[in-house]
Short mmCIF file of C-alpha atoms in Angstrom, two decimals:
data_model
loop_
_atom_site.label_atom_id
_atom_site.label_comp_id
_atom_site.label_asym_id
_atom_site.label_seq_id
_atom_site.Cartn_x
_atom_site.Cartn_y
_atom_site.Cartn_z
CA MET A 848 -12.04 -14.63 -21.20
CA SER A 849 -10.13 -11.20 -21.19
CA GLY A 850 -11.25 -8.11 -19.41
CA ASN A 851 -10.18 -5.13 -17.26
CA LEU A 852 -8.21 -7.01 -14.73
CA VAL A 853 -5.05 -8.97 -14.67
CA LEU A 854 -4.93 -11.77 -12.02
CA ARG A 855 -1.66 -13.50 -11.06
CA ALA A 856 -1.06 -16.10 -8.38
CA GLY A 857 1.61 -18.07 -6.80
CA PRO A 858 1.36 -21.95 -6.82
CA ASP A 859 -0.44 -22.39 -3.49
CA ALA A 860 -2.87 -19.64 -4.23
CA LEU A 861 -3.58 -20.96 -7.81
CA ARG A 862 -4.28 -24.41 -6.33
CA LEU A 863 -6.63 -23.02 -3.87
CA LEU A 864 -8.56 -21.14 -6.68
CA ARG A 865 -8.76 -24.22 -8.69
CA GLU A 866 -10.38 -26.15 -5.63
CA ARG A 867 -12.81 -23.64 -4.40
CA GLY A 868 -12.70 -20.34 -6.16
CA LEU A 869 -12.09 -17.12 -4.28
CA ARG A 870 -13.74 -17.03 -1.09
CA ALA A 871 -13.76 -14.38 1.64
CA GLU A 872 -13.11 -16.94 4.45
CA ASP A 873 -9.86 -17.83 2.70
CA VAL A 874 -8.18 -14.48 2.98
CA ALA A 875 -5.59 -14.09 5.42
CA VAL A 876 -3.51 -11.21 4.55
CA VAL A 877 -4.05 -7.99 2.37
CA PRO A 878 -0.99 -5.90 1.57
CA GLY A 879 -1.11 -2.20 0.52
CA ALA A 880 1.65 -0.76 -1.53
CA SER A 881 3.31 2.56 -1.71
CA GLY A 882 2.53 4.62 -4.84
CA GLY A 883 1.09 7.97 -3.93
CA PRO A 884 -1.79 8.86 -6.27
CA LYS A 885 -1.60 5.39 -7.96
CA TRP A 886 -4.24 4.32 -5.29
CA LEU A 887 -6.79 6.06 -7.23
CA VAL A 888 -7.16 3.39 -9.74
CA LEU A 889 -7.90 0.86 -6.75
CA ALA A 890 -10.85 2.86 -5.70
CA GLY A 891 -13.34 0.30 -7.10
CA LEU A 892 -11.34 -2.66 -5.83
CA ASP A 893 -11.34 -1.10 -2.39
CA ARG A 894 -15.11 -0.65 -2.41
CA TRP A 895 -15.60 -4.19 -3.55
CA LEU A 896 -12.96 -5.68 -1.12
CA TRP A 897 -14.08 -3.79 2.13
CA GLY A 898 -17.60 -2.86 1.40
CA ASP A 899 -18.73 -6.18 -0.10
CA PHE A 900 -16.39 -9.18 -0.34
CA LEU A 901 -14.83 -9.20 3.33
CA ARG A 902 -17.80 -7.36 5.06
CA GLY A 903 -19.31 -9.21 7.96
CA PRO A 904 -18.20 -11.41 10.85
CA ARG A 905 -15.38 -13.61 10.47
CA HIS A 906 -13.93 -16.62 12.48
CA SER A 907 -10.36 -15.70 11.83
CA PRO A 908 -8.69 -12.21 11.42
CA VAL A 909 -7.43 -10.59 8.29
CA HIS A 910 -4.05 -8.87 8.58
CA GLY A 911 -3.56 -5.70 6.62
CA ILE A 912 -0.09 -4.77 6.04
CA GLY A 913 0.83 -1.45 4.26
CA SER A 914 3.58 1.13 3.68
CA SER A 915 2.82 4.74 2.58
CA ILE A 916 -0.47 5.28 0.97
CA GLY A 917 -1.05 1.58 1.30
CA SER A 918 -1.19 1.83 5.03
CA TRP A 919 -3.61 4.75 4.78
CA ARG A 920 -5.91 2.73 2.61
CA LEU A 921 -5.87 0.03 5.23
CA ALA A 922 -6.50 2.48 7.97
CA CYS A 923 -9.68 3.51 5.97
CA ALA A 924 -10.64 -0.23 5.73
CA ALA A 925 -10.19 -0.77 9.57
CA GLN A 926 -12.81 2.09 10.46
CA ARG A 927 -16.39 1.25 11.56
CA ASP A 928 -17.68 2.57 8.03
CA PRO A 929 -14.78 2.01 5.65
CA MET A 930 -16.58 3.46 2.63
CA ALA A 931 -17.14 6.78 4.43
CA ALA A 932 -13.40 6.75 5.44
CA PHE A 933 -12.29 6.13 1.83
CA ASP A 934 -14.70 8.87 0.52
CA ARG A 935 -13.28 11.37 3.06
CA ALA A 936 -9.67 10.39 2.35
CA ARG A 937 -10.02 10.37 -1.50
CA ARG A 938 -11.77 13.77 -1.44
CA ALA A 939 -9.14 15.36 0.72
CA TYR A 940 -6.29 13.70 -1.31
CA VAL A 941 -7.68 14.59 -4.81
CA GLU A 942 -8.30 18.14 -3.88
CA GLN A 943 -5.06 19.01 -2.11
CA THR A 944 -3.35 21.90 -3.86
CA TYR A 945 0.12 23.58 -3.48
CA PRO A 946 1.77 27.00 -4.15
CA PRO A 947 4.69 27.01 -6.49
CA LYS A 948 7.71 25.36 -5.00
CA PRO A 949 6.10 24.46 -1.58
CA SER A 950 8.32 24.01 1.27
CA VAL A 951 9.04 20.54 2.96
CA ALA A 952 7.20 21.83 6.07
CA TYR A 953 4.10 22.90 3.88
CA ILE A 954 3.85 19.42 2.30
CA GLY A 955 4.31 17.68 5.67
CA GLU A 956 1.60 19.90 7.16
CA THR A 957 -0.80 19.11 4.06
CA ALA A 958 -0.23 15.52 4.67
CA ARG A 959 -1.11 15.85 8.33
CA GLU A 960 -4.25 17.54 7.52
CA ILE A 961 -5.29 14.77 4.95
CA LEU A 962 -4.58 12.01 7.43
CA GLY A 963 -6.69 14.01 9.99
CA VAL A 964 -9.62 13.96 7.57
CA LEU A 965 -8.99 10.34 6.88
CA LEU A 966 -9.08 9.39 10.55
CA GLY A 967 -12.01 11.64 11.61
CA ASP A 968 -12.97 12.06 15.27
CA SER A 969 -13.07 8.17 16.11
CA GLY A 970 -11.03 6.49 13.47
CA VAL A 971 -7.97 5.88 15.87
CA ASP A 972 -10.08 3.86 18.45
CA GLU A 973 -12.05 2.06 15.62
CA ILE A 974 -8.73 0.92 14.00
CA LEU A 975 -7.39 -0.34 17.37
CA THR A 976 -10.52 -2.14 18.25
CA HIS A 977 -11.67 -3.54 14.88
CA PRO A 978 -13.20 -6.98 15.47
CA TRP A 979 -11.32 -8.82 12.88
CA LEU A 980 -9.04 -6.51 10.66
CA ARG A 981 -5.49 -6.12 12.19
CA LEU A 982 -3.39 -3.27 10.94
CA HIS A 983 0.24 -3.41 10.38
CA VAL A 984 1.99 -0.15 9.41
CA VAL A 985 5.46 -0.29 7.90
CA THR A 986 8.09 2.62 8.18
CA ALA A 987 11.58 2.97 7.50
CA GLU A 988 13.82 4.16 10.40
CA SER A 989 16.46 6.36 9.02
CA ARG A 990 19.90 5.99 10.03
CA HIS A 991 23.12 8.06 9.84
CA ALA A 992 22.96 10.94 7.13
CA VAL A 993 19.63 9.64 5.86
CA ALA A 994 17.99 10.96 9.29
CA SER A 995 19.19 14.59 8.55
CA GLU A 996 16.70 17.14 7.63
CA ARG A 997 19.22 19.17 5.74
CA TYR A 998 18.29 18.67 2.13
CA GLY A 999 21.96 18.38 0.61
CA VAL A 1000 23.06 15.85 3.30
CA GLN A 1001 19.87 13.65 2.94
CA ALA A 1002 20.08 13.75 -0.84
CA ALA A 1003 23.84 12.63 -0.79
CA ALA A 1004 23.06 10.00 1.63
CA LEU A 1005 20.15 8.56 -0.41
CA ALA A 1006 22.34 8.84 -3.60
CA VAL A 1007 24.88 6.42 -1.68
CA ALA A 1008 22.02 4.33 -0.68
CA ALA A 1009 20.62 3.91 -4.13
CA ALA A 1010 23.94 3.14 -5.67
CA GLY A 1011 24.48 0.36 -2.98
CA ASN A 1012 21.18 -0.97 -3.77
CA VAL A 1013 21.99 -1.69 -7.44
CA LEU A 1014 24.74 -3.92 -6.42
CA ALA A 1015 22.72 -5.69 -3.60
CA ARG A 1016 19.40 -4.74 -2.02
CA ARG A 1017 20.65 -5.83 1.53
CA THR A 1018 22.95 -2.92 1.53
CA LEU A 1019 20.04 -0.66 2.34
CA ALA A 1020 20.22 -1.94 5.97
CA LEU A 1021 23.24 0.34 6.28
CA HIS A 1022 21.04 3.24 5.88
CA VAL A 1023 17.53 2.22 6.73
CA ARG A 1024 15.74 -0.28 8.97
CA ARG A 1025 12.29 -1.81 8.70
CA VAL A 1026 9.84 -1.01 11.54
CA ILE A 1027 6.45 -2.59 11.69
CA PHE A 1028 3.82 -1.17 13.95
CA HIS A 1029 1.09 -3.70 14.96
CA ALA A 1030 -2.39 -3.40 16.12
CA ASP A 1031 -2.18 -6.87 17.71
CA PRO A 1032 -0.43 -7.22 21.16
CA ALA A 1033 2.24 -9.31 19.41
CA PRO A 1034 3.64 -9.33 15.88
CA ALA A 1035 1.76 -11.71 13.58
CA ALA A 1036 3.57 -14.87 12.51
CA PHE A 1037 3.84 -13.91 8.84
CA THR A 1038 5.79 -10.60 9.81
CA ALA A 1039 8.84 -12.40 11.03
CA PHE A 1040 10.76 -11.26 7.94
CA THR A 1041 14.42 -12.02 7.64
CA ASP A 1042 15.60 -10.16 4.59
CA PHE A 1043 16.27 -6.83 6.55
CA PRO A 1044 16.71 -6.02 10.28
CA THR A 1045 13.20 -5.40 11.47
CA ARG A 1046 11.90 -3.92 14.71
CA HIS A 1047 8.32 -4.45 15.88
CA LEU A 1048 6.36 -1.76 17.96
CA PRO A 1049 2.88 -1.43 19.06
CA LEU A 1050 0.18 0.59 17.42
CA THR A 1051 -1.56 2.58 20.24
CA ARG A 1052 -3.52 5.77 20.48
CA GLU A 1053 -0.33 7.76 20.90
CA THR A 1054 1.55 6.07 17.90
CA LEU A 1055 -1.07 5.17 15.36
CA ALA A 1056 -1.30 8.62 13.58
CA PRO A 1057 2.38 9.34 13.90
CA ALA A 1058 3.11 5.98 12.40
CA LEU A 1059 0.80 6.39 9.49
CA LEU A 1060 2.21 10.02 8.86
CA ALA A 1061 5.74 8.53 8.97
CA SER A 1062 4.81 5.48 6.67
CA GLY A 1063 4.00 8.10 3.91
CA ALA A 1064 6.86 10.69 4.74
CA ILE A 1065 8.58 10.69 1.23
CA PRO A 1066 12.30 11.37 1.63
CA LEU A 1067 13.37 14.85 0.56
CA LEU A 1068 9.69 15.88 0.21
CA PHE A 1069 8.35 15.39 3.82
CA PRO A 1070 9.80 15.92 7.12
CA GLY A 1071 10.82 12.74 8.92
CA VAL A 1072 8.53 11.81 11.89
CA ARG A 1073 9.65 10.94 15.58
CA ILE A 1074 7.22 8.43 17.11
CA PRO A 1075 6.24 8.71 20.82
CA GLY A 1076 8.11 6.31 22.79
CA ASP A 1077 10.60 5.54 20.19
CA GLY A 1078 13.39 7.98 21.33
CA ASN A 1079 14.87 10.34 18.91
CA ARG A 1080 14.68 7.91 15.91
CA VAL A 1081 13.49 9.38 12.67
CA HIS A 1082 10.92 7.36 10.68
CA ARG A 1083 10.33 7.99 6.85
CA ASP A 1084 8.23 6.38 4.11
CA GLY A 1085 8.00 2.57 4.49
CA GLY A 1086 8.18 2.23 0.85
CA VAL A 1087 11.98 2.92 0.79
CA ILE A 1088 12.48 -0.68 1.83
CA ASP A 1089 8.91 -2.08 1.04
CA TYR A 1090 7.73 -0.21 -1.82
CA HIS A 1091 5.26 -2.97 -2.99
CA LEU A 1092 5.86 -5.42 -0.01
CA ALA A 1093 7.37 -8.11 -2.17
CA VAL A 1094 8.17 -10.05 0.89
CA ASP A 1095 8.01 -13.64 2.05
CA TYR A 1096 4.55 -14.05 3.46
CA GLY A 1097 5.40 -17.64 4.54
CA ARG A 1098 3.46 -20.90 4.37
CA GLY A 1099 -0.06 -21.26 5.53
CA ASP A 1100 -3.47 -22.02 4.50
CA GLY A 1101 -4.74 -18.60 4.02
CA LEU A 1102 -4.65 -16.46 0.82
CA VAL A 1103 -2.61 -13.05 0.44
CA LEU A 1104 -5.08 -11.25 -1.48
CA TYR A 1105 -3.35 -8.24 -3.08
CA PRO A 1106 -5.27 -5.45 -5.18
CA HIS A 1107 -2.43 -3.62 -6.70
CA PHE A 1108 -1.80 -1.01 -9.46
CA TYR A 1109 0.54 -3.09 -11.44
CA PRO A 1110 0.65 -7.04 -12.30
CA HIS A 1111 4.19 -7.08 -10.98
CA LEU A 1112 5.74 -6.06 -7.54
CA VAL A 1113 8.77 -3.88 -7.10
CA PRO A 1114 10.64 -4.78 -3.81
CA GLY A 1115 11.96 -1.25 -2.84
CA TRP A 1116 11.84 2.53 -3.78
CA PHE A 1117 15.16 2.44 -5.52
CA ASP A 1118 14.34 -0.71 -7.43
CA LYS A 1119 11.70 1.19 -9.71
CA SER A 1120 14.33 1.77 -12.37
CA LEU A 1121 15.84 -1.91 -12.01
CA PRO A 1122 13.71 -3.94 -14.28
CA TRP A 1123 15.38 -7.16 -13.27
CA ARG A 1124 14.55 -6.56 -9.40
CA ARG A 1125 11.00 -7.89 -9.22
CA GLY A 1126 9.09 -9.92 -6.55
CA ARG A 1127 8.75 -13.44 -7.44
CA GLY A 1128 9.50 -16.88 -6.03
CA ALA A 1129 8.49 -18.95 -3.01
CA GLY A 1130 7.70 -15.92 -0.80
CA LEU A 1131 4.78 -15.16 -3.11
CA ARG A 1132 3.36 -18.77 -3.03
CA ARG A 1133 0.05 -18.02 -1.57
CA THR A 1134 -0.27 -14.48 -3.17
CA LEU A 1135 -3.05 -13.35 -5.67
CA VAL A 1136 -2.42 -10.18 -7.33
CA ILE A 1137 -5.37 -8.28 -8.79
CA ALA A 1138 -4.35 -5.41 -11.09
CA PRO A 1139 -5.94 -3.25 -13.78
CA SER A 1140 -5.00 -4.42 -17.22
CA PRO A 1141 -2.93 -2.36 -19.64
CA ASP A 1142 -5.95 -1.88 -21.96
CA TRP A 1143 -8.15 -0.67 -19.20
CA VAL A 1144 -5.47 1.83 -18.12
CA ALA A 1145 -5.12 3.27 -21.66
CA ARG A 1146 -8.89 4.04 -21.59
CA ILE A 1147 -9.11 5.91 -18.25
CA PRO A 1148 -8.91 9.80 -18.10
CA GLY A 1149 -5.41 10.69 -18.92
CA GLY A 1150 -4.64 7.42 -20.34
CA ARG A 1151 -2.06 6.31 -17.52
CA ILE A 1152 -2.26 5.66 -13.84
CA PRO A 1153 -1.94 8.89 -11.86
CA ASP A 1154 1.27 9.75 -10.19
CA ARG A 1155 2.98 12.54 -8.19
CA GLY A 1156 4.19 14.12 -11.52
CA ASP A 1157 0.72 15.23 -12.12
CA PHE A 1158 1.03 18.01 -9.70
CA ASN A 1159 3.73 19.52 -12.13
CA ARG A 1160 2.27 18.42 -15.41
CA LEU A 1161 -1.32 19.45 -14.94
CA ASP A 1162 -3.04 22.57 -13.53
CA ASP A 1163 -5.07 21.98 -10.28
CA ALA A 1164 -8.42 22.07 -12.15
CA THR A 1165 -7.36 19.63 -14.73
CA ARG A 1166 -5.72 17.32 -12.28
CA ILE A 1167 -8.64 17.27 -9.92
CA ARG A 1168 -11.08 16.38 -12.79
CA THR A 1169 -8.74 13.78 -14.33
CA TRP A 1170 -8.32 12.09 -10.82
CA TYR A 1171 -12.07 12.03 -10.16
CA GLY A 1172 -12.55 10.64 -13.60
CA VAL A 1173 -10.06 7.90 -12.70
CA VAL A 1174 -12.00 7.12 -9.44
CA ALA A 1175 -15.28 6.84 -11.33
CA ALA A 1176 -13.84 4.62 -14.08
CA ALA A 1177 -12.29 2.43 -11.42
CA GLU A 1178 -15.84 0.95 -10.51
CA GLN A 1179 -15.45 -1.05 -13.66
CA LEU A 1180 -12.85 -3.14 -11.90
CA ALA A 1181 -15.13 -3.74 -8.98
CA ASP A 1182 -17.91 -4.91 -11.33
CA GLU A 1183 -15.61 -7.31 -13.05
CA MET A 1184 -14.32 -8.57 -9.74
CA ARG A 1185 -17.66 -9.48 -8.57
CA GLU A 1186 -18.16 -11.38 -11.88
CA LEU A 1187 -15.04 -13.39 -11.54
CA VAL A 1188 -15.98 -14.21 -7.86
CA ALA A 1189 -19.32 -15.66 -9.11
CA LEU A 1190 -17.41 -18.02 -11.51
CA GLY A 1191 -16.34 -20.25 -8.39
CA PRO A 1192 -13.23 -22.46 -9.44
CA ARG A 1193 -13.51 -21.22 -12.99
CA ILE A 1194 -11.90 -18.04 -11.94
CA ALA A 1195 -8.52 -19.93 -12.09
CA GLU A 1196 -8.95 -19.83 -15.96
CA ARG A 1197 -8.26 -16.09 -15.77
CA VAL A 1198 -5.04 -16.44 -13.61
CA GLN A 1199 -1.58 -16.17 -14.70
CA PRO A 1200 1.31 -17.66 -12.60
CA ILE A 1201 3.70 -15.32 -10.76
CA ASP A 1202 7.03 -16.58 -12.33
#
């Protein structure tokens, strides 16, 4: 059976699906990737996941970990009425407009306004007190010249970082360091990542909104963000290190359920143009990736997944109409996902291995 979705799983996840199908009680972690407007193709899967599949009381928490727009999606999910939060966020995001050649400050202020709409009047408290969804927000602490707000200095530093990354991804640690903000009092066990130096900080009423803003602060386009209580450190987009969160989620009984724009995972921002740098192996052993199929993408308005280039290639009216069309089409993915869950263990017949 083929369809609008591609499902790929690590060996532990595939074994679980063969034994008992996809069950809400088996989900332990939900990652959310960076990708800007790409999140619009996940509108239907977000509605299925947070408004249907995972809705209701649980005996164990679900950990949502995200970078950039992925953390914003999870911040919607962690509110009392997640569907209302998603609707507010999508409307503000789709309908954002800019003058020709907007300044970094203008783009940053627009992002701050969209985030304010997403959080609403009570979103911060609702996220911090959610009964079972634990939010983890990933940022990249900028070091040395990457922390500069002078465009030329920052651009040169990022070019050096990108060159080093081609040789070895670990060289990024010379320029940026991973920071994870946690809603839980202590970091979750699965976030004990060892691939990069990582700091763990609490999400509080004072830090939640700044951490979310920082997680989406794209280098060269957005101003860096200083987080209350973290000194003068400059935080930028978490996707610089963790673009698709292709990290080692460790062993465990729970499933890592990953709605994603692509069937593959790109580790870091600088790896997008490196086809040999893809997430695979033991770290994804309990991960199930759910992504739109290439055939479905070819049929949606515009014939491709939205991206930031749409702001330049389309006029505002065309872009907004196209993006809303993608959101509407994305309900097809939700419908298919409900059908797949109803198959029970037979869902494994649709799953490809993560090599």
